[in-house]
Coordinates of C-alpha atoms in Angstrom, one line a residue:
X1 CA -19.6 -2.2 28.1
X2 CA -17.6 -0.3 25.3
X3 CA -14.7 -2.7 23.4
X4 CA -12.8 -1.8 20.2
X5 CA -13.5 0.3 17.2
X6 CA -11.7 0.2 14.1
X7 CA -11.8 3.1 11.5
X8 CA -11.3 1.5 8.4
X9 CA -11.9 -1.6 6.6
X10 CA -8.8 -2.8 4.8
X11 CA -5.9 -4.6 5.8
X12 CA -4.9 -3.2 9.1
X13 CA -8.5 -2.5 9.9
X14 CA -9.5 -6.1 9.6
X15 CA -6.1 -7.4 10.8
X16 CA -6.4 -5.7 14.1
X17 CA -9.9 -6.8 14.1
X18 CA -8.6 -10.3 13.9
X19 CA -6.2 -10.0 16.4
X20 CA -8.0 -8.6 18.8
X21 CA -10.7 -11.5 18.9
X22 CA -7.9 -14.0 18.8
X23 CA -7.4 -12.7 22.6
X24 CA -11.0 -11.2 23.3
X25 CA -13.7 -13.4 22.1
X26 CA -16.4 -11.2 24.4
X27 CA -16.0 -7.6 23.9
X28 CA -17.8 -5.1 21.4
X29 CA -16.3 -5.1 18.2
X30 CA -17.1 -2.8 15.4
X31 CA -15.4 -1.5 12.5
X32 CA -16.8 1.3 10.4
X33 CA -16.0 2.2 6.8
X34 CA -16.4 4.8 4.5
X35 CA -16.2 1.6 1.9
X36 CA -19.8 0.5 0.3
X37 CA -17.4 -2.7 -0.5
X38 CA -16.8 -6.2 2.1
X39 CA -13.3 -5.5 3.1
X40 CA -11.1 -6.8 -0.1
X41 CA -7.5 -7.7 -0.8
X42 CA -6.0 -4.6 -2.7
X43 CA -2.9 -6.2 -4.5
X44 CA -5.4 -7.9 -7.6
X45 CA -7.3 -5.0 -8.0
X46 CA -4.4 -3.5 -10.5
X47 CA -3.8 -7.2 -11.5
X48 CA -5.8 -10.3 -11.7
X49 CA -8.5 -8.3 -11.3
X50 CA -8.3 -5.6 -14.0
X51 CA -7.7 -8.1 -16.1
X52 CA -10.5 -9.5 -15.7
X53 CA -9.8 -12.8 -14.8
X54 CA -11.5 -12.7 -10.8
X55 CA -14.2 -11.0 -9.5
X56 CA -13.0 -12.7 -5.9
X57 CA -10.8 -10.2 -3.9
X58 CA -13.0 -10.5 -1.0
X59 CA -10.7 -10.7 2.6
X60 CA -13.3 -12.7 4.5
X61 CA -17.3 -13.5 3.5
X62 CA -19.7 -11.9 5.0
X63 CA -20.4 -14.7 7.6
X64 CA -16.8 -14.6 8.9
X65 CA -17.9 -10.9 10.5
X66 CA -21.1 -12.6 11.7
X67 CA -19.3 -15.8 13.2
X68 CA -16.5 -13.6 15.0
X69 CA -19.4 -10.7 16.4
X70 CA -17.8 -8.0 14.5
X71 CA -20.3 -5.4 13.7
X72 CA -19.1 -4.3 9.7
X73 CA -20.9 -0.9 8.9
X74 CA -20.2 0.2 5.4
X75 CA -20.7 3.7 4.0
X76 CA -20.3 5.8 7.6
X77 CA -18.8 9.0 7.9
X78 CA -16.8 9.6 11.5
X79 CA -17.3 13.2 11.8
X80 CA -15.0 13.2 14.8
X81 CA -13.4 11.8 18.2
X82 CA -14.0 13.0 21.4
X83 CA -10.6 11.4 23.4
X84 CA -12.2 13.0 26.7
X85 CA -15.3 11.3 26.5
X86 CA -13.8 7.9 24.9
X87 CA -16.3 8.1 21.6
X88 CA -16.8 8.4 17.7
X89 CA -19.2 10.7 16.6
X90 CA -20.6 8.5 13.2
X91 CA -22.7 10.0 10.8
X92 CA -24.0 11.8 14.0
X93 CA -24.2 9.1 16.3
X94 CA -22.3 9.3 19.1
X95 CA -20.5 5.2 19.5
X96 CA -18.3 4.6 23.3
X97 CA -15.3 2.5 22.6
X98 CA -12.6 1.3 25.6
X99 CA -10.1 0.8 22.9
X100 CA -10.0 2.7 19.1
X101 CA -7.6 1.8 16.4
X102 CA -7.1 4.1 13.2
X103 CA -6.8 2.4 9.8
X104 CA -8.2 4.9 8.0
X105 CA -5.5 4.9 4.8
X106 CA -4.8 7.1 2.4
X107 CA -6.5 8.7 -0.4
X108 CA -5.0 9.0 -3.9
X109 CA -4.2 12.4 -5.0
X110 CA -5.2 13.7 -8.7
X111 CA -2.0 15.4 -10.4
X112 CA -2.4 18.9 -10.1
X113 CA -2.8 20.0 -13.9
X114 CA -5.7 21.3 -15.3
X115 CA -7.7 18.9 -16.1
X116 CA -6.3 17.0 -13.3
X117 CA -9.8 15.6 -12.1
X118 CA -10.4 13.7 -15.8
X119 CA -7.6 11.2 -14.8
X120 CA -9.4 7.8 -13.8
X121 CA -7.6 6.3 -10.4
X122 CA -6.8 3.2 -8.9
X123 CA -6.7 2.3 -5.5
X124 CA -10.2 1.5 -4.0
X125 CA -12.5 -1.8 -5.4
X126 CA -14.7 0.9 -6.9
X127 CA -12.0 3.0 -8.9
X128 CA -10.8 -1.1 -10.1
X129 CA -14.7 -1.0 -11.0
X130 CA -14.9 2.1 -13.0
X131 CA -11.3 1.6 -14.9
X132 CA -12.0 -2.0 -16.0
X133 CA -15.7 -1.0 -17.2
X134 CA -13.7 1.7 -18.9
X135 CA -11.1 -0.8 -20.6
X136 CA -13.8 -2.4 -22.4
X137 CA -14.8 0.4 -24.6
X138 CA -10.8 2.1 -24.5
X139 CA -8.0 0.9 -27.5
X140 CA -5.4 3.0 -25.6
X141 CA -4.4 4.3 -22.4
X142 CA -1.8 6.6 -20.7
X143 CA -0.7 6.1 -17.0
X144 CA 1.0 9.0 -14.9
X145 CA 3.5 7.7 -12.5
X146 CA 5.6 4.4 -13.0
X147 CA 5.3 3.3 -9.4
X148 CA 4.4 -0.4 -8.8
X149 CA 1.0 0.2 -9.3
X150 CA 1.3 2.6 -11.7
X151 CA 3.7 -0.4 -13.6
X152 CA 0.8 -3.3 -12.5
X153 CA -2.1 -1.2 -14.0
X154 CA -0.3 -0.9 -17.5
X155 CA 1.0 -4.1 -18.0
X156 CA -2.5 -5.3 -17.1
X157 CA -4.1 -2.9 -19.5
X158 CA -1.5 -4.0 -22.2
X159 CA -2.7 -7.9 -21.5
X160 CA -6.3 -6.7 -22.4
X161 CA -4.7 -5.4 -25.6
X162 CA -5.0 -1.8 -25.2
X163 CA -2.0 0.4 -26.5
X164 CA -0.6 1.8 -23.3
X165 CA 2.0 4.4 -22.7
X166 CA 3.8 5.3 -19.2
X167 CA 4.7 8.9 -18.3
X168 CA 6.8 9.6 -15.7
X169 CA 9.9 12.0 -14.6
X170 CA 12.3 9.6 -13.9
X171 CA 14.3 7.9 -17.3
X172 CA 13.3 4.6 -16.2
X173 CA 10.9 3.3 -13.7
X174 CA 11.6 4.4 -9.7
X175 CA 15.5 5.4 -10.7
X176 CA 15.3 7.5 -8.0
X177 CA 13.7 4.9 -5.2
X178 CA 15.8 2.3 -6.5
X179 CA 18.3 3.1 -8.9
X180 CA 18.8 3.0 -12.4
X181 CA 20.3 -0.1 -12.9
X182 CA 17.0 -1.6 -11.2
X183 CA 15.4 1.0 -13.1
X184 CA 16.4 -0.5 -16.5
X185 CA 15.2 -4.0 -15.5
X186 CA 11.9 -2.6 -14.5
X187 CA 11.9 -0.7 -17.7
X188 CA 12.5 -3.9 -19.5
X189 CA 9.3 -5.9 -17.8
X190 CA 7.5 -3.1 -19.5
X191 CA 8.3 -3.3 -22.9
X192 CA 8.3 -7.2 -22.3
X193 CA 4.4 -6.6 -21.3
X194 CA 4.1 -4.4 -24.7
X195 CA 3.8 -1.5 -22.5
X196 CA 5.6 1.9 -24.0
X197 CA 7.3 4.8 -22.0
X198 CA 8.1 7.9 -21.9
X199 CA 10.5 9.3 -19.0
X200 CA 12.1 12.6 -18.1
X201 CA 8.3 14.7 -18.6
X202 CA 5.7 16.0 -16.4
X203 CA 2.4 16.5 -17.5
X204 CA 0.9 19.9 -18.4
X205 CA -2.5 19.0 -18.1
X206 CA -5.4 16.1 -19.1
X207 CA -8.0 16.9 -22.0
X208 CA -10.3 14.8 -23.0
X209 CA -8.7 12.7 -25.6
X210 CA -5.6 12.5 -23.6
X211 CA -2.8 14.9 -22.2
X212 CA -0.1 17.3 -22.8
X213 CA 3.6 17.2 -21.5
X214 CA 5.6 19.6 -21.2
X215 CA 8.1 18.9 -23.6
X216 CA 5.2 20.1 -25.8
X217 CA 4.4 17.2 -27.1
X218 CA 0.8 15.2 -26.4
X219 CA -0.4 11.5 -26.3
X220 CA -3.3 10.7 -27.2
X221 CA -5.4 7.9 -25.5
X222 CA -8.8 6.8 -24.8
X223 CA -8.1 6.4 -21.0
X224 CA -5.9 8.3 -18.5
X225 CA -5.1 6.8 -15.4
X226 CA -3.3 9.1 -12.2
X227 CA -0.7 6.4 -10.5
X228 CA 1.1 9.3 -8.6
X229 CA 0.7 8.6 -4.9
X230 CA -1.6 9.1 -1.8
X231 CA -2.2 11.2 1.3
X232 CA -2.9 9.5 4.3
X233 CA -6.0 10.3 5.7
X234 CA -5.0 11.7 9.1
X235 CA -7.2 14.4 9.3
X236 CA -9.6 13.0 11.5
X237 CA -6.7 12.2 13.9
X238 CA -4.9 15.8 13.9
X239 CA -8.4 17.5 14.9
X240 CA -8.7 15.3 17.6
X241 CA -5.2 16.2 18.6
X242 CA -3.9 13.2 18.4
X243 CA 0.3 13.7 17.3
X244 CA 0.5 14.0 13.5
X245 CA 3.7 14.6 11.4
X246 CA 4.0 14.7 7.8
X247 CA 0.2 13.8 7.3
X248 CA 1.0 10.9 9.3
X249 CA 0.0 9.3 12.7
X250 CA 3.1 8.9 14.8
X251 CA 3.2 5.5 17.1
X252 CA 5.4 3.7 18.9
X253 CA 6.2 0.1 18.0
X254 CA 3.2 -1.1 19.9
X255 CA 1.3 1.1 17.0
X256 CA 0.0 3.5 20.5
X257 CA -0.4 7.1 19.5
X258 CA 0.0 10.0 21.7
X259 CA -3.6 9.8 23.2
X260 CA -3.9 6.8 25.6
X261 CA -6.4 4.1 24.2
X262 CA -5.2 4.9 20.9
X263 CA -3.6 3.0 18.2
X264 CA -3.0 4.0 14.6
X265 CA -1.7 1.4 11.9
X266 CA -1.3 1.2 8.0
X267 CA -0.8 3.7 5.3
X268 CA -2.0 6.9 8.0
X269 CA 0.7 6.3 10.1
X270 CA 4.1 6.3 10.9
X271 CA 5.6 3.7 13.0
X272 CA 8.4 3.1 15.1
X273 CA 10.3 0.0 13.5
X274 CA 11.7 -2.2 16.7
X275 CA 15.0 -3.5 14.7
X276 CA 14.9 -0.7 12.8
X277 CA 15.6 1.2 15.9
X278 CA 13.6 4.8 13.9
X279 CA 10.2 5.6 12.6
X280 CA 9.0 4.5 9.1
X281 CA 6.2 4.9 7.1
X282 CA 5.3 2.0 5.2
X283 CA 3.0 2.0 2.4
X284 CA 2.9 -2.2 1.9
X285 CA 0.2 -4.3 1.9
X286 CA 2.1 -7.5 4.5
X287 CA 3.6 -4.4 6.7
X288 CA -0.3 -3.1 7.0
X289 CA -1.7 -6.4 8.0
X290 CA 1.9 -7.1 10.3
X291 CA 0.9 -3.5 11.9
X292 CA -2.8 -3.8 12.6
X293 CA -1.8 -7.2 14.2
X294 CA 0.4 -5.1 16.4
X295 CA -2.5 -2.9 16.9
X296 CA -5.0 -5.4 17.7
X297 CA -3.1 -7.4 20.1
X298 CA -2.3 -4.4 22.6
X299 CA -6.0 -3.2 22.3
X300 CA -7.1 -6.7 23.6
X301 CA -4.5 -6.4 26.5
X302 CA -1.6 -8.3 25.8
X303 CA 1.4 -7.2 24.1
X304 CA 3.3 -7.2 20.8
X305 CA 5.6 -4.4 18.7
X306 CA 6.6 -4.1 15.2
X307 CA 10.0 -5.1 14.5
X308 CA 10.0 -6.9 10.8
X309 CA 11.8 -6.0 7.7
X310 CA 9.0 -4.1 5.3
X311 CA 8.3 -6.3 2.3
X312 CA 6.1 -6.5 -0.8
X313 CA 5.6 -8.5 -4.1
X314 CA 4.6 -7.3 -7.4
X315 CA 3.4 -8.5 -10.9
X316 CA 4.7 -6.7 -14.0
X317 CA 3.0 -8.9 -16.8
X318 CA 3.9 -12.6 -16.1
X319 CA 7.0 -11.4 -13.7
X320 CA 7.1 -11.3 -10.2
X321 CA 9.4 -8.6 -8.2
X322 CA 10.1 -8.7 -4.9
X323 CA 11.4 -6.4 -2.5
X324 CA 12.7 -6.1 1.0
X325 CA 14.0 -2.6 2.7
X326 CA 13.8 -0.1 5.3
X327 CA 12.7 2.2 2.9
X328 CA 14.4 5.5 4.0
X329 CA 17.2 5.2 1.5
X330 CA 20.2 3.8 0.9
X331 CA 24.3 4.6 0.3
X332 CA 25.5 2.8 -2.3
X333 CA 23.4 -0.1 -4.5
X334 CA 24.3 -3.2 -6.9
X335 CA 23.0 -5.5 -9.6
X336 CA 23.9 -8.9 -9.5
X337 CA 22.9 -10.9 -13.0
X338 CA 20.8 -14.1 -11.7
X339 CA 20.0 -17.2 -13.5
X340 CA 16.8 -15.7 -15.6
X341 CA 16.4 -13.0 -13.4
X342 CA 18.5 -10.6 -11.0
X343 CA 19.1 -9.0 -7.6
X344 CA 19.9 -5.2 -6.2
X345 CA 21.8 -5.0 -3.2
X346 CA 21.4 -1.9 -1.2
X347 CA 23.7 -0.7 1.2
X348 CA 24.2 2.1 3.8
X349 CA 27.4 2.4 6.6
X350 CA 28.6 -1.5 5.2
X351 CA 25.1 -3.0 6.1
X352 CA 22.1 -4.0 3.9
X353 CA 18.9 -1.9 4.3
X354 CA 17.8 -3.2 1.1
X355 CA 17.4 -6.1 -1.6
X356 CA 15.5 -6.7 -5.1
X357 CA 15.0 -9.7 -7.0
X358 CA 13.5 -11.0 -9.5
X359 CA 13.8 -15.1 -9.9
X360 CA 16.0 -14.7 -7.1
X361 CA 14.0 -16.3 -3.9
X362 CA 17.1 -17.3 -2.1
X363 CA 18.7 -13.8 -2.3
X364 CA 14.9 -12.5 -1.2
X365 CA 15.2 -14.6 2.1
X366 CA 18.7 -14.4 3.2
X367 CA 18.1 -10.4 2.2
X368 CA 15.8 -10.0 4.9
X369 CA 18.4 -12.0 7.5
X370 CA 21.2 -9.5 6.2
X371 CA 18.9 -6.7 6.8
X372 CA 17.3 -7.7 10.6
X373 CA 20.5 -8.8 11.6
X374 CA 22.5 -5.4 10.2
X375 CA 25.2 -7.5 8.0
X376 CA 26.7 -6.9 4.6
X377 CA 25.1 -7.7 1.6
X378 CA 27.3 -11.1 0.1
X379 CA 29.9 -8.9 -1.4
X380 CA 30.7 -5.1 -1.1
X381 CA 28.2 -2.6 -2.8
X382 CA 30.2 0.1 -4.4

């Protein structure tokens, strides 16, 4: 008899995977990757792992698939699902499934310069791989894009003692996600971490001993590493016909797409938030593994939604961020100076939709009340 298939191996793949076995212990499970890799945690792979100080980011050992019968097949290619006849078509294979959940992800997207395709990238255990082989033989090294993981990857390249610029079109880190006064603070973990940046530029293009911006000016480095965002990878989903917006697979809160049988979770879709009460698209490691849990449960038959705060942590050198929000912007925001550290309120219509701290923990909780519950922050963001 058919049972599950998963489309993708990381966290909402093997999340869902999990869930569904907590409640089905009988059916066919199987989860096929594109990924030559054992499914592996993602956050170290721009930290603790570039830095070379762990080669473990492994989610489960190998037996864990074994002892749970869940068939892993590495390196397949879906070619294409067929919702009338309930099946995958894998590297020409047709496979029957009762249930299908998409974690397929998202891809990262060179920056579209000349030269574009020279930038090294960081997002799969391979691309960690290459750019930590590459670190060995580099002095110096420029990252595009001051996202988190753009920020992680240099302060982690700056620990291995390379001389590493950011570049990014913001004047500080994220001003434009997150402000500028939380953009200063991140700007300041930076230059704590030895890391040096340049903001307000776009690059012009990538040659090989580093790039051009265009305030005419170049930087040259050793390495260049693309930090400037992904595109989920919903294409497999849209030909089917399953409903797509924005590149994204919309679901309800039980992660259910349009098709029936059909559940989507992680970075390739977007979600309808319970307490939220509107669609968000989440690109968070905890809210990926929260949503195939979601997706897993409902596959096995029972029932479950998505209706927690999105959340994340990051590492900037030897400092730890953290972050809870809605993520689809905010009114009005404020800094609030903490003992060694600080916190950003967010506000929108006199209720919290956001909060960031840094050695702040007790703001970090009662943030994510104030947020689920639709209260103020402490005092009045103006």
């Amino acid at each position: 008899m058919p049972g599950l298939i998963i489309i993708g191996s990381g966290p909402a793949g093997v999340s869902a995977a999990e869930s569904f076995r907590r409640y089905d212990d009988e059916s066919p499970l199987t989860i096929f990757t594109a990924d030559p890799h054992p499914p592996y945690f993602r956050p170290p792979l721009s930290k603790q792992y570039l830095q070379g100080k762990t080669d473990e980011v492994e989610l489960h050992l190998p037996r864990w698939f074994d002892e749970h019968s869940i068939e892993l097949v590495h390196s397949a290619t879906v070619d294409s699902i067929d919702l009338a006849e309930r099946n995958v078509v894998v590297d020409g294979a047709r496979h029957r499934y009762r249930s299908l959940v998409l974690a397929c992800g998202a891809s990262p997207s060179p920056p579209p310069v000349p030269g574009g395709e020279r930038a090294l990238r960081l997002r799969s255990h391979a691309d960690a791989s290459r750019l930590r082989r590459a670190a060995t033989r580099a002095s110096s090294a420029v990252i595009i894009g001051a996202g988190f993981i753009g920020c992680e990857a240099a302060a982690s390249l700056a620990i291995r003692r390379l001389a590493v610029t950011v570049v990014a079109p913001d004047p500080a880190p994220q001003t434009e996600r997150l402000g500028r006064e939380a953009g200063d603070r991140l700007l300041a973990l930076l230059r704590r971490a030895d890391v040096r940046y340049v903001g307000g530029v776009e690059v012009k293009a990538i040659h090989e001993h580093g790039l051009a911006l265009d305030d005419g000016t170049t930087i040259d480095a050793d390495l260049v590493v693309a930090a400037t965002g992904v595109k989920p990878d919903s294409d497999l989903a849209e030909a089917a016909g399953i409903k797509v917006e924005h590149s994204r697979i919309v679901v309800g809160a039980d992660m259910a797409t349009s098709m029936d049988g059909v559940y989507a979770a992680g970075d390739v879709a977007i979600a309808y938030n319970a307490t939220a009460k509107r669609c968000l698209a989440v690109e968070h490691w905890q809210d990926a593994i929260d949503e195939g849990a979601v997706a897993g449960t409902n596959a096995a038959g029972h029932y479950a939604t998505w209706d927690g705060v999105p959340g994340f942590w990051t590492t900037i050198g030897d400092t730890t961020v953290k972050y809870h929000a809605w993520g689809d912007g905010y009114q009005f925001s404020r800094l609030v100076e903490r003992d060694g550290g600080f916190t950003v309120w967010y506000e929108s219509d006199g209720t919290a939709v956001g909060v960031l701290t840094c050695n702040a923990d007790d703001d970090y909780d009662l943030g994510e009340h104030l947020i689920m519950e639709r209260k103020p922050a402490p005092l009045s963001a103006t």
